[in-house]
């Protein structure tokens, strides 16, 4: 029984040490991860903005062609 308690205590200590190490790594790397994520979001927003401009240009072209056809 006492051996089982010692094993459980050692396992809990190992889990604690692993979690503490994970938290330390996250604290160190979290700003980098946030920067990478924000850079990806900015790049994605730029792509979406370009696509919106392309669609807007297509709509303007269609509207212009339609108005020319109506004038004829």
Coordinates of C-alpha atoms in Angstrom, one line a residue, residues 19-33:
X19 CA 3.0 20.7 -17.0
X20 CA 5.3 23.4 -15.6
X21 CA 7.8 22.9 -18.4
X22 CA 4.9 23.2 -21.0
X23 CA 3.7 26.4 -19.4
X24 CA 7.3 27.8 -19.5
X25 CA 7.6 26.9 -23.2
X26 CA 4.2 28.4 -24.0
X27 CA 5.1 31.7 -22.2
X28 CA 8.3 31.9 -24.2
X29 CA 6.8 30.9 -27.6
X30 CA 3.3 32.4 -27.3
X31 CA 4.2 35.9 -28.6
X32 CA 5.8 34.3 -31.6
X33 CA 2.8 32.1 -32.2

